[in-house]
Short mmCIF file of C-alpha atoms in Angstrom, two decimals:
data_model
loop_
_atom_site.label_atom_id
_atom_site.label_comp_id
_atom_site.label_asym_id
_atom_site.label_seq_id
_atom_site.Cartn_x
_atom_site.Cartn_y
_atom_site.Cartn_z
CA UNK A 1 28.54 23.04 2.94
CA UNK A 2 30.00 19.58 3.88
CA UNK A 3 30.84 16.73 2.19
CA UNK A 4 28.45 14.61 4.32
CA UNK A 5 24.74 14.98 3.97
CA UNK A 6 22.51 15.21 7.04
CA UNK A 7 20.23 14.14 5.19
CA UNK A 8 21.90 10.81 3.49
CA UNK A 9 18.54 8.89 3.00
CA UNK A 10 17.06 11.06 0.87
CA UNK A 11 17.29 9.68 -2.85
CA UNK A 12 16.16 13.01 -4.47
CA UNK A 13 19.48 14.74 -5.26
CA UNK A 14 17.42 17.96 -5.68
CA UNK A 15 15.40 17.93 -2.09
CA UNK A 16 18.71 16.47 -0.60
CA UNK A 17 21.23 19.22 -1.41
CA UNK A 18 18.06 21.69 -0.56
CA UNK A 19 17.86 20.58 2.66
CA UNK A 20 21.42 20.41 3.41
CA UNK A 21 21.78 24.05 2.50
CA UNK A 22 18.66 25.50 4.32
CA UNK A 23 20.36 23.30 7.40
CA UNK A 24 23.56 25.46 7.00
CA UNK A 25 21.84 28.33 6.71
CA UNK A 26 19.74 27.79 9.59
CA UNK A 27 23.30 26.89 12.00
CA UNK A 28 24.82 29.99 10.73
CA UNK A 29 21.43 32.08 12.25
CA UNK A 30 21.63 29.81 15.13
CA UNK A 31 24.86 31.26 15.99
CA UNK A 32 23.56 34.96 15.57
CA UNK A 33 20.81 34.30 17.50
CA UNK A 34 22.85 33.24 20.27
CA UNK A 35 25.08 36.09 19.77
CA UNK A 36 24.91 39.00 22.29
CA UNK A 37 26.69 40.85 19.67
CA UNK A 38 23.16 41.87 18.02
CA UNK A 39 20.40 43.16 20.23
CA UNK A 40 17.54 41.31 21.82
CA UNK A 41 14.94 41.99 18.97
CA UNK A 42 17.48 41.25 16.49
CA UNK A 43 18.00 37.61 17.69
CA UNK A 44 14.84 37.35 18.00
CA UNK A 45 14.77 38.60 14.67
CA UNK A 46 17.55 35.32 13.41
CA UNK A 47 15.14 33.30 15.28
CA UNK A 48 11.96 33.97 13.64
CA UNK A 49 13.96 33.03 10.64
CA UNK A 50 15.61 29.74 12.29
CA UNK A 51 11.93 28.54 13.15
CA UNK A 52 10.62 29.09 9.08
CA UNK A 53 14.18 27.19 7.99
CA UNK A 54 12.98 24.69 10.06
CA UNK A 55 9.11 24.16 9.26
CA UNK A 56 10.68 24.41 5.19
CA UNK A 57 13.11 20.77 6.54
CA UNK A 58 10.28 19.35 8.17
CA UNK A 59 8.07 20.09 5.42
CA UNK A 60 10.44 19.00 2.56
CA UNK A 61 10.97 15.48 4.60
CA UNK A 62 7.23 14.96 4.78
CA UNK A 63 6.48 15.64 1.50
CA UNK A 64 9.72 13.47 0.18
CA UNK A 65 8.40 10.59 2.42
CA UNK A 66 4.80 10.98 0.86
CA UNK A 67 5.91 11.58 -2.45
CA UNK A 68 8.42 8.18 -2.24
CA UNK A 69 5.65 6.01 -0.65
CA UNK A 70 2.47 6.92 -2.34
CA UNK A 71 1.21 8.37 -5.98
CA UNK A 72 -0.76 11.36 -6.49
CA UNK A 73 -3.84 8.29 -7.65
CA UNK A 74 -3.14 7.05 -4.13
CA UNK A 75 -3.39 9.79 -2.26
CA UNK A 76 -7.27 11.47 -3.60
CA UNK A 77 -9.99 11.38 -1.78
CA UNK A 78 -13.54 10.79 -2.06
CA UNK A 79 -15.24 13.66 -2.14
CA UNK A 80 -19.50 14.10 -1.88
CA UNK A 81 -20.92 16.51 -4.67
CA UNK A 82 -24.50 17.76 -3.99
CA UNK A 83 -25.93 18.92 -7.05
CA UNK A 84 -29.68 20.87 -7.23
CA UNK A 85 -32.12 19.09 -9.83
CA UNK A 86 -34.73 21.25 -9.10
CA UNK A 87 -35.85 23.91 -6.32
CA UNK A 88 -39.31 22.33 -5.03
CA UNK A 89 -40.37 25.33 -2.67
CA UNK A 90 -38.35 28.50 -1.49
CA UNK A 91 -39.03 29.15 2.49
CA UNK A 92 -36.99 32.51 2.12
CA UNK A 93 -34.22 33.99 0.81
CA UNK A 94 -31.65 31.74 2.42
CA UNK A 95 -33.76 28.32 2.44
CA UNK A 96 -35.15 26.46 0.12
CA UNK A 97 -36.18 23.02 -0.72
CA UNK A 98 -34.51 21.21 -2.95
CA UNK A 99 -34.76 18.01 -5.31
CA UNK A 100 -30.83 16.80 -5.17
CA UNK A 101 -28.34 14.08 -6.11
CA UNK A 102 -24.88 13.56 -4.40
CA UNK A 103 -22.26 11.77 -6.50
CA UNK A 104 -18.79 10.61 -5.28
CA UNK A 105 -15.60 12.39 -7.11
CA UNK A 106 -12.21 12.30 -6.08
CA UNK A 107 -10.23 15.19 -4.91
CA UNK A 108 -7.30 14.98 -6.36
CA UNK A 109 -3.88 16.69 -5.10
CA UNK A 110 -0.91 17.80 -7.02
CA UNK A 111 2.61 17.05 -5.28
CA UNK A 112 4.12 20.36 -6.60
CA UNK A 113 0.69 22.34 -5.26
CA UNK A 114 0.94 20.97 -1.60
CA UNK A 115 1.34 23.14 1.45
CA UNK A 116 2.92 22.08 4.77
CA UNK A 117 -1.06 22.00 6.36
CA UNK A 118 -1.92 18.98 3.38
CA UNK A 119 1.62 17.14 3.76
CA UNK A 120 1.27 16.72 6.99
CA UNK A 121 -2.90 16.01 6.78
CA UNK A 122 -1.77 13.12 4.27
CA UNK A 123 1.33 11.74 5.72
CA UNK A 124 -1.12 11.33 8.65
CA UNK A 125 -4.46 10.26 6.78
CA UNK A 126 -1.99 7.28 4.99
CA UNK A 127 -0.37 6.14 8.28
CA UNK A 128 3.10 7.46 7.36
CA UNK A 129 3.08 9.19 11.14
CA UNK A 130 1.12 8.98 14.23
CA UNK A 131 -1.52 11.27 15.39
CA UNK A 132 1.17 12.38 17.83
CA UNK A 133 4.09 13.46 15.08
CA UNK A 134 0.78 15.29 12.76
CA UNK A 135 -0.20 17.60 16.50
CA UNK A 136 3.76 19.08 16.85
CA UNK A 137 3.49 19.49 13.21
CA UNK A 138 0.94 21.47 13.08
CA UNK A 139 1.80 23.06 16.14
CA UNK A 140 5.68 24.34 13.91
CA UNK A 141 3.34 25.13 10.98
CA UNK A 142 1.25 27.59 13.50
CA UNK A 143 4.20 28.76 14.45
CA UNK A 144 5.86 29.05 11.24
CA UNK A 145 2.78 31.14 10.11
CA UNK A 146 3.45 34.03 12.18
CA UNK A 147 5.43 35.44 8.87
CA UNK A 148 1.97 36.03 7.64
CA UNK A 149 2.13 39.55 9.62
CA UNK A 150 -1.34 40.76 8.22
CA UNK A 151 -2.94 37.76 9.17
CA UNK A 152 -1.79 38.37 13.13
CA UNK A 153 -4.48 39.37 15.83
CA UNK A 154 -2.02 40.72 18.22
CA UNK A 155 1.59 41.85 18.11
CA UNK A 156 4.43 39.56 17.08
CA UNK A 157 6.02 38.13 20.66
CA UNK A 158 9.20 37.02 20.72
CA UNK A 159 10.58 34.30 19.79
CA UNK A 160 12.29 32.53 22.48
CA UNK A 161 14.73 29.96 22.67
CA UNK A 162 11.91 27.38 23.88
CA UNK A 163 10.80 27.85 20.65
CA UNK A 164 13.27 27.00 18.65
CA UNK A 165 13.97 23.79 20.43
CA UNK A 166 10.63 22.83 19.87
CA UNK A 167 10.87 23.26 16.58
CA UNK A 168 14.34 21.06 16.72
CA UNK A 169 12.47 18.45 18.60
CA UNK A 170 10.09 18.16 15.78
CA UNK A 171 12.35 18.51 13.01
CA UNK A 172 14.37 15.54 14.84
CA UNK A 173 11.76 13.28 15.16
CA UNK A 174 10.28 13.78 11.72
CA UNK A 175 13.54 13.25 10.26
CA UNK A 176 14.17 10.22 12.53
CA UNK A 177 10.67 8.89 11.18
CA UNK A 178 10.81 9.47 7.29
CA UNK A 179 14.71 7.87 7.58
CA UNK A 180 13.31 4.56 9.01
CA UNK A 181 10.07 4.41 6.88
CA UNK A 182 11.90 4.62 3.79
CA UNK A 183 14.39 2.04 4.04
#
């Protein structure tokens, strides 16, 4: 690893050498994927792997940008809870009338508990990015899924190289917006 962190902004020692490994990780597979060396399926292969190392950077800056600008208090939501006082007349087995109450709660989140899908749905939700930055992030977390093979309807595609520079377009951007919000 260098001396010089990509990711200098970052005041978390812990998240900052983390990301400057997974990012020399992920130019090492670059390489192989570029390789002819290895066969097609094999770079795509490195690729698959380049696009996860990726979502894990944009993820990590999102949820470092989140976790520096707003407390877990901050961050819950209202949430409506319908509770049953009493069943006034059963129509059939799946409807009934009911005597109710709703109450407001909060849901409340847990930094360490968050998943890429909630980072970004905060970040978003507390005007940290734009509706524009939240669509190609979910779009690399979609992507990024795909390693959830028993969750696939068809057969894993390639992964191309217009892939991967989506996913670098993202990750650049992200990182270019969680530098400037945080000084």
């Amino acid at each position: 690893m260098s001396n010089t962190s990509n990711f200098s902004f970052v005041t978390d020692p812990i998240i900052k050498e983390n990301l400057d490994t997974t990012f020399d990780h992920l130019l090492e597979l670059l390489s192989l994927s570029e390789s002819p060396v290895y066969p097609l399926n094999l770079r795509s292969g490195f690729r698959k792997t380049i696009i996860i190392y990726t979502a894990s950077i944009i993820e990590a800056l999102l949820f470092w940008m989140l976790r520096e600008r707003k407390t877990e208090e901050e961050i819950a939501e209202d949430e409506i809870e319908f509770k049953i006082i009493k069943i006034i007349y059963e129509i059939n087995d799946d409807e009934r009338i009911v005597l109710g109450k709703d109450c407001k709660k909060k849901n409340r989140y847990k930094f360490e508990k968050l998943n890429l899908n909630q980072i970004n749905d905060l970040c978003q939700k507390n005007n940290l990015i734009s509706k524009d930055i939240f669509n190609k992030v979910d779009k690399v977390r979609i992507l990024r899924n795909r390693l959830h093979i028993s969750t696939l309807k068809t057969v894993e595609n390639e992964y191309s190289k217009t892939d991967l520079e989506f996913v670098f377009s993202v990750a650049r951007e992200v990182k270019d917006v969680v530098g400037s919000n945080i000084n």
